[in-house]
Coordinates of C-alpha atoms in Angstrom, one line a residue:
M1 CA 68.6 -10.2 25.7
R2 CA 65.1 -11.6 25.3
T3 CA 63.5 -13.7 28.0
L4 CA 63.2 -17.5 27.6
R5 CA 59.5 -17.1 26.6
T6 CA 60.5 -15.0 23.6
F7 CA 60.3 -16.9 20.3
V8 CA 62.1 -15.3 17.4
L9 CA 61.4 -16.1 13.7
C10 CA 63.9 -14.8 11.2
L11 CA 63.4 -15.2 7.5
L12 CA 64.6 -13.3 4.5
S13 CA 61.9 -11.6 2.5
S14 CA 62.6 -13.7 -0.6
V15 CA 62.2 -17.0 1.1
L16 CA 58.8 -18.7 1.8
C17 CA 59.0 -20.3 5.3
A18 CA 56.5 -22.9 6.4
F19 CA 56.7 -23.7 10.1
H20 CA 55.0 -25.7 12.7
A21 CA 52.3 -24.2 14.9
L22 CA 53.7 -21.5 17.2
R23 CA 52.8 -20.4 20.7
A24 CA 54.4 -17.3 22.1
D25 CA 53.9 -13.9 23.6
T26 CA 56.2 -12.0 21.2
V27 CA 56.8 -13.0 17.5
V28 CA 59.4 -11.2 15.4
F29 CA 59.0 -11.1 11.7
T30 CA 61.8 -10.0 9.4
G31 CA 59.8 -10.6 6.2
G32 CA 58.3 -13.5 4.2
D33 CA 55.1 -15.5 3.9
Y34 CA 53.8 -17.6 6.8
T35 CA 51.3 -20.3 6.0
D36 CA 51.0 -22.4 9.1
D37 CA 48.8 -21.8 12.2
I38 CA 49.8 -19.4 15.0
Y39 CA 48.4 -20.0 18.5
L40 CA 48.2 -17.0 20.8
A41 CA 48.6 -17.2 24.5
N42 CA 45.8 -16.1 26.8
R43 CA 47.3 -12.6 27.2
T44 CA 48.5 -9.8 25.0
D45 CA 50.8 -11.0 22.2
T46 CA 53.2 -8.7 20.3
F47 CA 54.0 -9.0 16.6
V48 CA 57.2 -7.2 15.7
V49 CA 57.3 -6.6 12.0
D50 CA 60.6 -5.4 10.7
A51 CA 59.9 -6.1 7.0
D52 CA 56.9 -6.8 4.9
T53 CA 55.2 -10.0 6.1
T54 CA 52.1 -11.9 5.1
I55 CA 50.3 -14.4 7.4
S56 CA 47.9 -16.7 5.5
G57 CA 47.6 -19.3 8.1
R58 CA 45.1 -19.2 10.9
I59 CA 45.7 -17.2 14.1
T60 CA 43.8 -18.6 17.0
G61 CA 43.7 -19.3 20.7
T62 CA 45.7 -21.9 22.6
S63 CA 46.6 -25.2 21.0
D64 CA 44.3 -26.8 23.6
Y65 CA 41.0 -27.3 21.7
R66 CA 39.1 -26.7 24.9
E67 CA 40.4 -23.2 25.0
I68 CA 40.4 -22.4 21.3
A69 CA 38.0 -19.5 21.8
T70 CA 40.1 -17.7 24.3
G71 CA 42.6 -16.2 21.9
G72 CA 44.2 -13.0 23.2
A73 CA 44.8 -9.6 21.7
F74 CA 47.8 -8.6 19.6
I75 CA 50.0 -5.5 19.2
K76 CA 51.6 -4.8 15.9
T77 CA 54.9 -2.9 16.1
G78 CA 57.8 -2.2 13.8
D79 CA 57.9 -0.2 10.6
G80 CA 57.1 -3.0 8.2
T81 CA 53.8 -4.0 6.7
L82 CA 51.9 -6.9 8.1
T83 CA 49.3 -8.5 5.9
I84 CA 46.8 -10.9 7.4
T85 CA 44.7 -12.9 4.9
G86 CA 42.8 -15.3 7.2
Q87 CA 39.1 -15.4 7.5
R88 CA 38.6 -17.2 10.9
N89 CA 41.0 -15.6 13.3
W90 CA 40.3 -15.5 17.1
F91 CA 41.5 -12.1 18.3
R92 CA 39.5 -11.0 21.3
G93 CA 41.0 -7.5 21.4
P94 CA 41.5 -4.8 21.9
N95 CA 44.1 -5.1 19.2
T96 CA 46.6 -2.4 18.5
V97 CA 48.7 -1.1 15.5
S98 CA 51.4 0.8 17.3
S99 CA 53.5 1.6 14.3
G100 CA 53.9 0.6 10.6
T101 CA 51.0 -0.7 8.6
L102 CA 48.5 -3.5 9.2
V103 CA 46.6 -4.8 6.1
I104 CA 43.6 -7.2 6.2
T105 CA 42.0 -8.8 3.2
H106 CA 38.9 -10.2 5.0
V107 CA 36.8 -8.8 7.8
G108 CA 37.3 -12.0 9.8
A109 CA 41.1 -11.3 9.9
L110 CA 40.7 -9.5 13.3
G111 CA 38.1 -11.8 14.9
W112 CA 35.7 -9.7 17.0
G113 CA 38.3 -7.5 18.7
N114 CA 38.1 -3.7 18.4
L115 CA 41.1 -2.0 16.9
V116 CA 43.4 0.9 18.1
V117 CA 45.4 2.5 15.4
S118 CA 48.0 4.8 17.0
P119 CA 49.0 8.1 15.5
G120 CA 51.5 7.6 12.7
A121 CA 50.3 4.0 12.1
T122 CA 48.1 2.9 9.2
F123 CA 45.3 0.3 9.0
V124 CA 44.3 -0.9 5.5
M125 CA 41.3 -2.9 4.4
S126 CA 42.1 -4.2 0.9
G127 CA 40.3 -6.4 -1.5
I128 CA 37.2 -6.9 0.7
R129 CA 34.2 -7.6 -1.5
D130 CA 30.5 -8.4 -1.5
G131 CA 29.6 -5.6 0.9
M132 CA 31.1 -7.4 3.9
N133 CA 30.5 -5.6 7.2
F134 CA 33.4 -4.6 9.5
P135 CA 31.6 -4.1 12.8
Q136 CA 34.5 -3.3 15.2
S137 CA 35.3 0.2 16.3
I138 CA 38.5 1.8 15.1
T139 CA 40.1 4.3 17.5
G140 CA 43.5 5.7 18.4
G141 CA 43.9 8.7 16.0
G142 CA 45.8 6.8 13.2
R143 CA 45.1 6.5 9.5
V144 CA 42.6 4.2 7.9
E145 CA 42.6 3.2 4.2
V146 CA 40.0 1.3 2.2
A147 CA 41.4 0.1 -1.1
D148 CA 39.9 -2.1 -4.0
S149 CA 36.9 -3.0 -1.8
D150 CA 33.2 -3.1 -1.6
M151 CA 32.4 -3.1 2.1
T152 CA 30.6 -1.5 5.1
L153 CA 32.2 0.3 7.9
N154 CA 29.9 0.0 10.9
Y155 CA 30.4 -0.1 14.6
R156 CA 27.4 -2.3 15.3
D157 CA 26.4 -5.3 13.2
G158 CA 22.6 -5.7 13.2
F159 CA 19.7 -3.6 14.5
V160 CA 19.5 -1.9 17.9
I161 CA 16.8 -2.5 20.4
G162 CA 16.1 0.5 22.5
A163 CA 17.9 3.9 22.4
P164 CA 20.8 3.5 19.9
A165 CA 24.3 4.2 21.3
A166 CA 26.9 6.3 19.6
A167 CA 29.6 4.5 17.5
N168 CA 33.1 4.8 18.9
N169 CA 35.1 5.2 15.7
N170 CA 37.8 7.8 16.2
F171 CA 40.8 8.2 13.8
S172 CA 42.5 11.1 12.1
E173 CA 42.4 10.1 8.4
L174 CA 40.2 8.0 6.1
A175 CA 41.3 7.5 2.5
V176 CA 39.0 5.5 0.1
M177 CA 40.6 4.4 -3.1
R178 CA 39.0 2.4 -6.0
S179 CA 36.3 1.3 -3.6
R180 CA 32.7 1.5 -2.6
L181 CA 32.4 2.2 1.1
Y182 CA 29.2 2.2 3.2
A183 CA 29.7 4.1 6.4
L184 CA 26.7 3.7 8.8
A185 CA 25.8 5.7 11.8
S186 CA 24.5 3.8 14.8
G187 CA 23.1 6.5 17.0
T188 CA 22.9 10.1 17.9
L189 CA 25.9 12.1 16.7
S190 CA 27.6 8.9 15.6
S191 CA 31.2 9.1 14.6
G192 CA 30.8 6.5 11.9
L193 CA 33.4 8.2 9.7
G194 CA 35.9 8.7 12.5
G195 CA 34.7 11.7 14.4
A196 CA 34.9 15.5 14.3
N197 CA 38.7 15.4 13.7
V198 CA 38.9 13.0 10.8
A199 CA 40.0 14.1 7.3
V200 CA 38.1 12.0 4.6
S201 CA 39.3 11.7 1.0
I202 CA 37.4 9.8 -1.7
A203 CA 39.4 9.3 -4.8
D204 CA 40.2 7.0 -7.8
N205 CA 36.7 6.0 -8.9
S206 CA 35.4 5.5 -5.4
T207 CA 31.9 6.0 -3.9
L208 CA 31.2 6.9 -0.2
V209 CA 27.7 5.9 0.8
L210 CA 26.5 7.3 4.1
G211 CA 23.5 6.1 6.1
R212 CA 22.3 4.8 9.4
E213 CA 21.4 1.5 11.0
G214 CA 19.2 0.9 13.9
I215 CA 15.6 1.7 14.6
T216 CA 14.0 4.5 12.5
P217 CA 12.6 7.2 14.8
G218 CA 8.9 6.8 15.3
V219 CA 8.4 3.5 13.5
S220 CA 7.6 1.6 16.7
G221 CA 5.8 4.6 18.2
L222 CA 8.0 4.2 21.3
L223 CA 11.1 6.2 20.4
A224 CA 11.5 9.9 20.6
R225 CA 12.7 11.8 17.5
T226 CA 16.5 11.3 17.2
S227 CA 19.0 13.3 15.2
Y228 CA 21.3 10.9 13.5
A229 CA 24.6 12.4 12.2
I230 CA 27.9 11.3 10.7
V231 CA 30.7 13.7 11.6
A232 CA 34.0 14.6 9.9
R233 CA 36.5 17.5 10.0
T234 CA 37.0 17.7 6.2
L235 CA 35.6 15.8 3.2
A236 CA 37.2 15.8 -0.3
V237 CA 35.7 14.0 -3.3
D238 CA 37.7 14.0 -6.5
A239 CA 36.5 14.2 -10.1
T240 CA 36.2 10.5 -10.6
S241 CA 34.3 9.7 -7.4
A242 CA 30.9 10.1 -5.8
L243 CA 29.2 11.0 -2.5
M244 CA 25.8 9.3 -1.8
L245 CA 23.5 10.1 1.1
N246 CA 20.9 7.5 2.1
P247 CA 17.6 8.4 3.8
G248 CA 18.0 9.8 7.3
T249 CA 21.6 10.8 7.0
N250 CA 22.8 13.9 8.7
L251 CA 26.4 14.6 7.5
T252 CA 28.2 17.3 9.5
I253 CA 31.6 18.7 8.3
T254 CA 33.1 20.7 11.0
G255 CA 35.7 22.2 8.6
T256 CA 35.8 22.4 4.8
L257 CA 33.9 20.5 2.2
A258 CA 35.7 20.0 -1.2
L259 CA 33.7 18.7 -4.1
D260 CA 35.4 18.6 -7.4
P261 CA 33.2 20.2 -10.1
D262 CA 33.2 16.9 -11.9
A263 CA 32.4 14.8 -8.8
T264 CA 29.0 13.1 -8.3
F265 CA 26.7 14.0 -5.4
T266 CA 23.5 11.9 -5.3
F267 CA 21.1 10.1 -3.0
G268 CA 20.3 6.5 -2.3
G269 CA 16.6 6.6 -1.9
A270 CA 13.5 8.6 -0.8
G271 CA 13.6 10.5 2.4
F272 CA 15.0 13.5 4.3
M273 CA 18.8 14.1 4.3
R274 CA 20.9 16.9 5.7
L275 CA 24.4 18.2 4.9
E276 CA 26.2 20.8 7.1
Y277 CA 29.6 22.3 6.6
A278 CA 31.6 25.3 7.9
A279 CA 33.0 26.4 4.5
L280 CA 33.8 25.3 1.0
A281 CA 37.4 24.6 0.1
P282 CA 39.0 26.8 -2.6
G283 CA 37.9 25.6 -6.0
S284 CA 35.2 23.4 -4.6
A285 CA 31.8 23.1 -6.4
S286 CA 28.7 24.0 -4.4
P287 CA 26.8 20.9 -3.3
D288 CA 23.6 22.6 -4.7
S289 CA 25.2 22.6 -8.2
L290 CA 26.0 18.9 -8.0
A291 CA 23.1 17.4 -6.1
A292 CA 21.1 15.1 -8.3
A293 CA 18.3 12.7 -7.5
P294 CA 18.3 9.3 -9.3
A295 CA 16.0 8.8 -12.3
G296 CA 12.4 8.6 -11.2
Y297 CA 12.9 10.7 -8.1
S298 CA 12.4 14.4 -7.4
L299 CA 14.7 16.6 -5.3
D300 CA 13.8 19.7 -3.2
T301 CA 16.7 21.6 -1.6
T302 CA 16.3 24.1 1.3
S303 CA 19.4 26.2 2.1
V304 CA 20.0 27.7 5.6
V305 CA 22.9 29.9 6.7
G306 CA 23.7 29.5 10.4
S307 CA 25.8 31.4 12.9
G308 CA 29.3 32.2 11.8
G309 CA 28.4 31.6 8.1
R310 CA 27.9 27.9 8.7
Q311 CA 26.0 26.3 5.7
R312 CA 23.2 23.8 5.9
R313 CA 21.4 22.0 3.1
D314 CA 18.2 20.1 3.7
Y315 CA 17.4 17.6 0.9
L316 CA 14.0 16.1 0.4
V317 CA 14.1 13.2 -2.1
V318 CA 10.8 11.7 -3.3
N319 CA 10.4 8.5 -5.3
Q320 CA 7.8 9.5 -7.9
G321 CA 7.6 6.1 -9.5
A322 CA 4.5 4.6 -7.9
N323 CA 1.9 6.6 -6.0
P324 CA -1.9 7.1 -5.8
M325 CA -1.6 9.7 -8.6
H326 CA -0.4 7.0 -10.9
D327 CA -3.0 4.6 -9.6
I328 CA -5.7 7.1 -10.7
A329 CA -4.3 7.1 -14.2
M330 CA -4.3 3.3 -14.1
T331 CA -7.9 3.1 -12.9
T332 CA -9.2 5.7 -15.4
A333 CA -7.4 3.9 -18.2
A334 CA -9.1 0.7 -17.1
I335 CA -12.5 2.4 -17.0
D336 CA -11.8 4.0 -20.4
T337 CA -11.0 0.5 -21.9
I338 CA -14.1 -1.0 -20.3
L339 CA -16.3 1.8 -21.7
D340 CA -14.8 1.4 -25.1
T341 CA -15.7 -2.2 -24.9
V342 CA -19.2 -1.5 -23.8
S343 CA -19.6 1.0 -26.6
G344 CA -18.1 -1.5 -29.0
R345 CA -20.7 -4.1 -28.2
L346 CA -23.2 -1.8 -30.1
N347 CA -21.5 -3.0 -33.3
E348 CA -22.7 -6.5 -32.5
L349 CA -26.2 -5.2 -31.5
F350 CA -26.7 -2.9 -34.5
L351 CA -24.5 -4.0 -37.3
L352 CA -23.9 -7.7 -37.4
P353 CA -27.6 -8.6 -36.7
A354 CA -28.7 -6.0 -39.2
A355 CA -26.5 -7.7 -41.8
D356 CA -28.1 -11.1 -41.0
T357 CA -31.4 -12.4 -42.3
P358 CA -34.6 -11.4 -40.5
A359 CA -35.2 -15.1 -39.5
R360 CA -32.0 -15.2 -37.6
R361 CA -32.7 -11.9 -35.8
G362 CA -35.9 -13.3 -34.2
T363 CA -39.4 -12.1 -34.4
G364 CA -40.4 -11.6 -30.7
K365 CA -40.8 -8.3 -29.0
W366 CA -37.7 -8.8 -26.9
N367 CA -34.3 -9.9 -28.4
N368 CA -31.7 -10.7 -25.8
N369 CA -27.9 -10.8 -26.2
A370 CA -25.5 -12.1 -23.5
W371 CA -21.8 -11.2 -24.2
L372 CA -18.5 -11.9 -22.7
R373 CA -15.3 -10.1 -23.6
G374 CA -11.7 -10.7 -22.5
L375 CA -9.5 -7.6 -22.5
F376 CA -5.7 -7.4 -22.9
S377 CA -4.0 -4.0 -23.0
A378 CA -0.4 -2.7 -22.9
V379 CA 0.6 0.9 -22.6
D380 CA 4.0 2.6 -22.8
Y381 CA 4.3 6.0 -21.2
E382 CA 7.2 8.0 -22.6
T383 CA 9.8 9.9 -20.7
R384 CA 9.2 13.5 -19.7
G385 CA 11.9 14.6 -17.3
E386 CA 14.1 12.9 -14.7
S387 CA 11.4 12.7 -12.1
R388 CA 8.8 11.3 -14.5
P389 CA 10.5 8.5 -16.5
G390 CA 9.0 6.0 -18.9
H391 CA 6.4 3.6 -17.5
N392 CA 5.1 0.4 -18.8
G393 CA 1.5 -0.6 -17.9
R394 CA -0.6 -3.7 -18.5
L395 CA -4.3 -4.4 -18.2
S396 CA -6.2 -7.7 -18.3
G397 CA -9.7 -8.6 -17.4
L398 CA -13.2 -10.0 -18.2
V399 CA -16.4 -8.0 -18.9
L400 CA -19.8 -9.7 -18.9
G401 CA -22.9 -8.1 -20.2
L402 CA -26.6 -8.7 -20.9
D403 CA -28.6 -6.6 -23.4
S404 CA -32.4 -6.8 -24.0
A405 CA -33.8 -4.9 -27.0
Y406 CA -37.5 -4.2 -27.2
R407 CA -38.6 -4.4 -30.9
Q408 CA -35.1 -3.3 -31.9
R409 CA -35.9 0.2 -30.6
V410 CA -34.8 0.4 -27.0
N411 CA -32.0 -1.6 -25.6
L412 CA -31.4 -2.1 -21.9
G413 CA -28.0 -3.3 -20.8
L414 CA -26.2 -4.5 -17.7
Y415 CA -22.5 -5.1 -17.5
G416 CA -19.9 -5.9 -14.9
G417 CA -16.5 -7.4 -14.5
I418 CA -13.0 -7.5 -13.0
T419 CA -9.7 -6.1 -14.3
E420 CA -6.2 -6.0 -13.1
S421 CA -3.7 -3.3 -13.9
N422 CA 0.0 -3.3 -13.4
L423 CA 2.5 -0.5 -13.8
D424 CA 6.3 -0.9 -13.8
T425 CA 8.4 2.2 -13.6
T426 CA 12.0 3.4 -13.6
G427 CA 13.3 3.7 -10.1
A428 CA 12.5 0.1 -9.2
T429 CA 8.8 0.7 -8.4
S430 CA 5.6 -1.2 -9.3
L431 CA 1.9 -0.7 -8.9
L432 CA -0.9 -3.2 -8.8
S433 CA -4.6 -2.4 -8.9
K434 CA -7.6 -4.8 -9.0
Q435 CA -10.8 -3.2 -10.2
R436 CA -14.4 -4.4 -9.8
Y437 CA -17.2 -2.6 -11.4
F438 CA -20.9 -2.7 -12.4
G439 CA -22.8 -0.6 -14.9
V440 CA -26.2 -0.1 -16.6
S441 CA -27.1 1.5 -19.9
V442 CA -30.1 2.4 -22.0
T443 CA -30.1 3.0 -25.7
P444 CA -33.1 4.2 -27.6
R445 CA -32.9 3.9 -31.4
F446 CA -34.7 6.2 -33.9
K447 CA -34.4 4.6 -37.3
H448 CA -30.9 5.7 -38.3
F449 CA -30.0 7.4 -35.1
Y450 CA -29.4 6.3 -31.5
I451 CA -28.4 7.8 -28.1
T452 CA -27.0 5.8 -25.3
A453 CA -26.6 6.7 -21.6
D454 CA -24.7 4.7 -19.1
A455 CA -23.7 4.9 -15.4
F456 CA -21.2 2.8 -13.6
S457 CA -19.5 2.4 -10.2
G458 CA -16.9 0.2 -8.7
N459 CA -13.9 0.0 -6.4
A460 CA -10.2 -1.0 -6.6
D461 CA -7.7 -2.4 -4.1
S462 CA -4.3 -1.0 -4.9
E463 CA -0.8 -1.6 -3.7
S464 CA 2.6 -0.2 -4.6
L465 CA 6.2 -1.3 -4.1
R466 CA 9.2 1.1 -4.0
R467 CA 12.6 -0.4 -3.6
E468 CA 14.7 1.9 -1.5
A469 CA 18.3 1.8 -0.1
N470 CA 17.4 -0.3 2.9
G471 CA 14.6 -2.5 1.5
S472 CA 11.2 -2.2 0.0
T473 CA 8.5 0.3 1.0
T474 CA 5.0 -1.0 0.4
A475 CA 1.6 0.8 0.5
H476 CA -2.0 -0.2 0.3
W477 CA -5.1 1.9 -0.3
S478 CA -8.6 1.7 -2.0
N479 CA -10.3 3.5 -4.8
Q480 CA -14.0 4.2 -5.0
F481 CA -15.0 5.3 -8.5
S482 CA -18.3 6.2 -10.3
G483 CA -19.4 8.0 -13.4
G484 CA -21.4 8.0 -16.5
G485 CA -21.5 9.0 -20.1
L486 CA -23.6 9.9 -23.1
E487 CA -23.1 8.8 -26.7
A488 CA -25.0 9.8 -29.8
G489 CA -24.5 8.4 -33.2
A490 CA -26.0 7.3 -36.5
I491 CA -26.2 3.9 -38.3
L492 CA -26.0 4.6 -42.0
R493 CA -25.9 2.3 -45.1
P494 CA -24.2 4.3 -47.8
W495 CA -23.4 1.2 -49.9
D496 CA -24.6 -2.4 -50.3
D497 CA -23.5 -4.6 -47.4
G498 CA -21.7 -1.6 -45.9
F499 CA -22.4 0.4 -42.8
L500 CA -21.1 3.6 -41.1
R501 CA -21.5 4.5 -37.4
P502 CA -20.3 8.1 -36.7
R503 CA -20.6 9.0 -33.0
V504 CA -19.8 11.5 -30.4
G505 CA -19.7 11.0 -26.6
V506 CA -18.8 12.5 -23.3
R507 CA -17.6 10.6 -20.2
Y508 CA -17.3 11.7 -16.6
T509 CA -15.4 9.8 -13.9
S510 CA -15.0 10.6 -10.2
I511 CA -12.5 8.7 -8.0
D512 CA -12.0 8.8 -4.2
V513 CA -8.7 7.5 -2.7
R514 CA -9.1 6.2 0.8
D515 CA -7.1 4.6 3.7
Y516 CA -3.6 5.0 2.3
K517 CA -1.2 3.1 4.6
E518 CA 2.5 2.6 4.0
S519 CA 5.1 0.4 5.6
A520 CA 8.8 1.4 5.3
P521 CA 12.0 -0.6 6.0
I522 CA 14.4 0.3 8.8
G523 CA 16.2 3.5 7.9
A524 CA 13.3 4.9 5.8
S525 CA 10.3 6.9 6.8
P526 CA 6.7 6.0 5.7
M527 CA 4.9 8.4 3.4
V528 CA 1.6 10.0 4.6
V529 CA -1.2 10.7 2.1
E530 CA -4.5 12.0 3.2
D531 CA -7.8 10.9 1.7
F532 CA -8.6 12.8 -1.5
S533 CA -11.0 12.9 -4.5
D534 CA -10.4 13.6 -8.2
S535 CA -12.3 13.6 -11.4
L536 CA -11.9 13.9 -15.2
V537 CA -14.1 14.7 -18.2
Q538 CA -13.4 13.2 -21.7
V539 CA -15.0 13.9 -25.0
N540 CA -14.8 11.3 -27.8
L541 CA -15.3 11.5 -31.5
A542 CA -15.2 8.3 -33.6
V543 CA -16.5 6.7 -36.7
D544 CA -16.9 2.9 -37.4
A545 CA -17.0 1.5 -40.9
A546 CA -18.0 -2.1 -41.5
R547 CA -18.8 -4.4 -44.4
R548 CA -20.8 -7.6 -44.5
F549 CA -19.3 -10.7 -46.3
T550 CA -19.3 -14.5 -46.1
L551 CA -16.5 -16.3 -44.3
L552 CA -16.5 -20.1 -44.5
K553 CA -20.2 -20.0 -45.3
R554 CA -20.8 -17.9 -42.3
S555 CA -22.1 -14.4 -42.2
A556 CA -19.3 -12.1 -41.1
L557 CA -18.7 -8.4 -40.5
A558 CA -15.3 -6.7 -40.8
G559 CA -14.8 -3.2 -39.6
V560 CA -12.4 -0.4 -38.9
S561 CA -12.7 2.6 -36.6
L562 CA -11.0 5.9 -36.2
G563 CA -11.4 8.0 -33.0
L564 CA -10.2 11.1 -31.2
K565 CA -10.3 11.5 -27.4
R566 CA -9.8 14.8 -25.7
H567 CA -9.6 15.4 -21.9
V568 CA -11.7 18.5 -21.2
S569 CA -10.9 18.2 -17.5
E570 CA -7.9 16.3 -16.1
P571 CA -7.1 15.1 -12.6
R572 CA -4.9 17.3 -10.5
A573 CA -1.2 17.6 -11.4
T574 CA 0.2 17.3 -7.9
L575 CA -0.8 15.9 -4.5
A576 CA 0.4 17.1 -1.1
A577 CA 2.2 14.5 1.0
A578 CA 4.9 14.2 3.6
F579 CA 7.2 11.6 5.3
R580 CA 5.8 10.7 8.6
D581 CA 9.0 11.3 10.6
Y582 CA 9.6 14.6 8.9
S583 CA 6.1 16.0 8.6
E584 CA 7.3 19.6 8.7
H585 CA 8.9 19.0 5.3
G586 CA 6.0 18.6 2.9
F587 CA 6.4 17.7 -0.8
A588 CA 4.3 17.1 -3.9
L589 CA 3.6 13.8 -5.6
E590 CA 3.5 14.2 -9.4
R591 CA 1.0 12.5 -11.5
G592 CA 3.2 12.2 -14.7
D593 CA 2.1 12.8 -18.2
Y594 CA -0.7 10.3 -18.4
Y595 CA -3.4 12.5 -20.0
G596 CA -3.9 14.4 -23.2
D597 CA -5.5 14.2 -26.6
T598 CA -5.2 10.8 -28.3
V599 CA -6.0 9.4 -31.7
S600 CA -7.1 5.7 -31.9
L601 CA -7.3 3.3 -34.7
G602 CA -9.1 -0.1 -34.5
A603 CA -10.0 -3.2 -36.5
S604 CA -12.6 -5.8 -35.8
L605 CA -14.0 -9.0 -37.1
G606 CA -17.3 -10.7 -36.2
V607 CA -18.5 -14.1 -37.3
A608 CA -21.9 -15.7 -36.9
V609 CA -20.7 -19.1 -35.8
T610 CA -24.4 -20.2 -35.5
P611 CA -27.6 -18.2 -36.1
S612 CA -27.5 -17.4 -32.3
V613 CA -23.8 -17.4 -31.5
H614 CA -21.4 -14.7 -32.7
A615 CA -17.7 -14.5 -32.0
G616 CA -15.5 -11.5 -32.5
L617 CA -12.0 -10.1 -32.3
S618 CA -11.1 -6.5 -31.9
L619 CA -7.7 -4.8 -32.0
G620 CA -7.0 -1.2 -31.1
Y621 CA -4.1 1.2 -31.2
E622 CA -4.1 4.5 -29.3
R623 CA -1.5 7.2 -29.7
G624 CA -1.3 10.1 -27.3
A625 CA 1.1 12.9 -26.7
H626 CA 3.0 10.9 -24.1
H627 CA 1.9 7.3 -24.5
D628 CA 1.0 4.4 -26.8
R629 CA -1.6 1.8 -26.0
M630 CA -2.4 -1.5 -27.7
T631 CA -5.6 -3.3 -26.8
A632 CA -7.0 -6.7 -27.9
S633 CA -10.5 -8.0 -27.1
L634 CA -12.1 -11.4 -27.7
S635 CA -15.9 -11.6 -27.5
V636 CA -18.6 -14.2 -27.6
N637 CA -22.3 -13.2 -28.0
C638 CA -25.3 -15.4 -27.5
M639 CA -28.7 -14.2 -28.8
W640 CA -32.2 -15.4 -28.3

């Protein structure tokens, strides 16, 4: 005989029952769908579920609006399945699943109350999408299932100020099915997966992503080094599913690890990660054989065998997509394009004026030429390995120069300008470099032959962006560069109105990288790169052929060029670096295949708009072992 305060609802499972708002301590469900609101008393309320029941109405506090936020806790009993679909329920908790199954389809179904799942009972999160965060702790030793969901299991919602506390999750089984589950640790030896006694299974095209939330050790300079860990008794990943470790994860399996040979084991970003396990289950694949970094990343694995045969794997994952080694390639490519432009202006100095009439060339001792060129270049670097994927680069800029020729025998030149280089890479990385430079040149001419020497210097401000699991890592640094070159050639007239300019040159460039500073998001560690210097030497062979003709009653010159570039000395292939919070685990940054012998083909057109103003257009294509580059240049020359 129930007390007078007991309110009993009886409904057959095939009948939909809509009822007025209820207020009770104990509610008995015998099956059906309930769509109206249920008001809880300010105490513990018991839901007795004898048959499968769905509540789609709101479950809240008292019917008095002044006390609506004071909803109590609830206890689910009975062998039936209770499904709660609400999004704005007001359970204060702690809530309990004593027996049977509780299913929620939205993280707001339990309000903010923590949950106790008793042994033999089951708690199911089903159909929860968009990465929604379930911040309550789950304890009690029962079974937890995640089905058809994309969500986060996390004891603490948000970031921790001060020393992070351990999460309190503690259940016996975790089954993930047809889902993507993020399990986040909140502190030292966190039990984000359920603790040292939980058996975890990942099946049916599911992905388990493990990471941490809270303050990254050392970022603020105030926290001591902390060992973050997610602990489980066993972990099994089937052939259709994946295990992903995010930066900073320390996954400890106190028992057996079972990875199907066809399972996927990967990493969510750059950083240091650790996996420990007591033994491999029979038929399990070794994590070493499955571990694979995403495209654009490199992976280094260190294996350690502890006491009692306990296995440990330290994984160092590095995003190779955007780093100072690539910036050196961008800067040297910009310098190379600029020097090609400076060398190309000799065509305007030697060929087009020579094709003009003496009256238009001037009769004074000094002939001056001011020129301006706009540069536009695009380069495609091909794929050579998973850690060095294809890159797409762009260059744009302006170069301004002034040449003064004494009796057409000695030319003195000044040039300077600004360029901007961009590099987009696989792995969601980008690099931006802004170069400023200044150079001088001198070119003596001996009838059919000439030799030119130039020297240049400049600097670049560079920044990179790498998108990692928890946000974007940004870096800033500066480049100081200098160098020079020699070029010798001949100006020949083998046929009427035709010219040839065969030439050979050598170029040297030195680059200093300074003040590398990186900012990493919460959960990632900044990268440390010491100041360093690099250099390269390049030899060029080329021939220009041009012909004079009349275009719209204007004197014009059309030409083609063919060239070969060979890097005699290339910049270093690797650079030592480390993550700041894991400095004892150093790694190498890779430069990628940016250098090598190239063949270039060009075409140009110059027109004497007026006797003293010439305009030109140049197009160039360069093909190397690992890249293609297209360059366009517009020029204006004023002579007096």
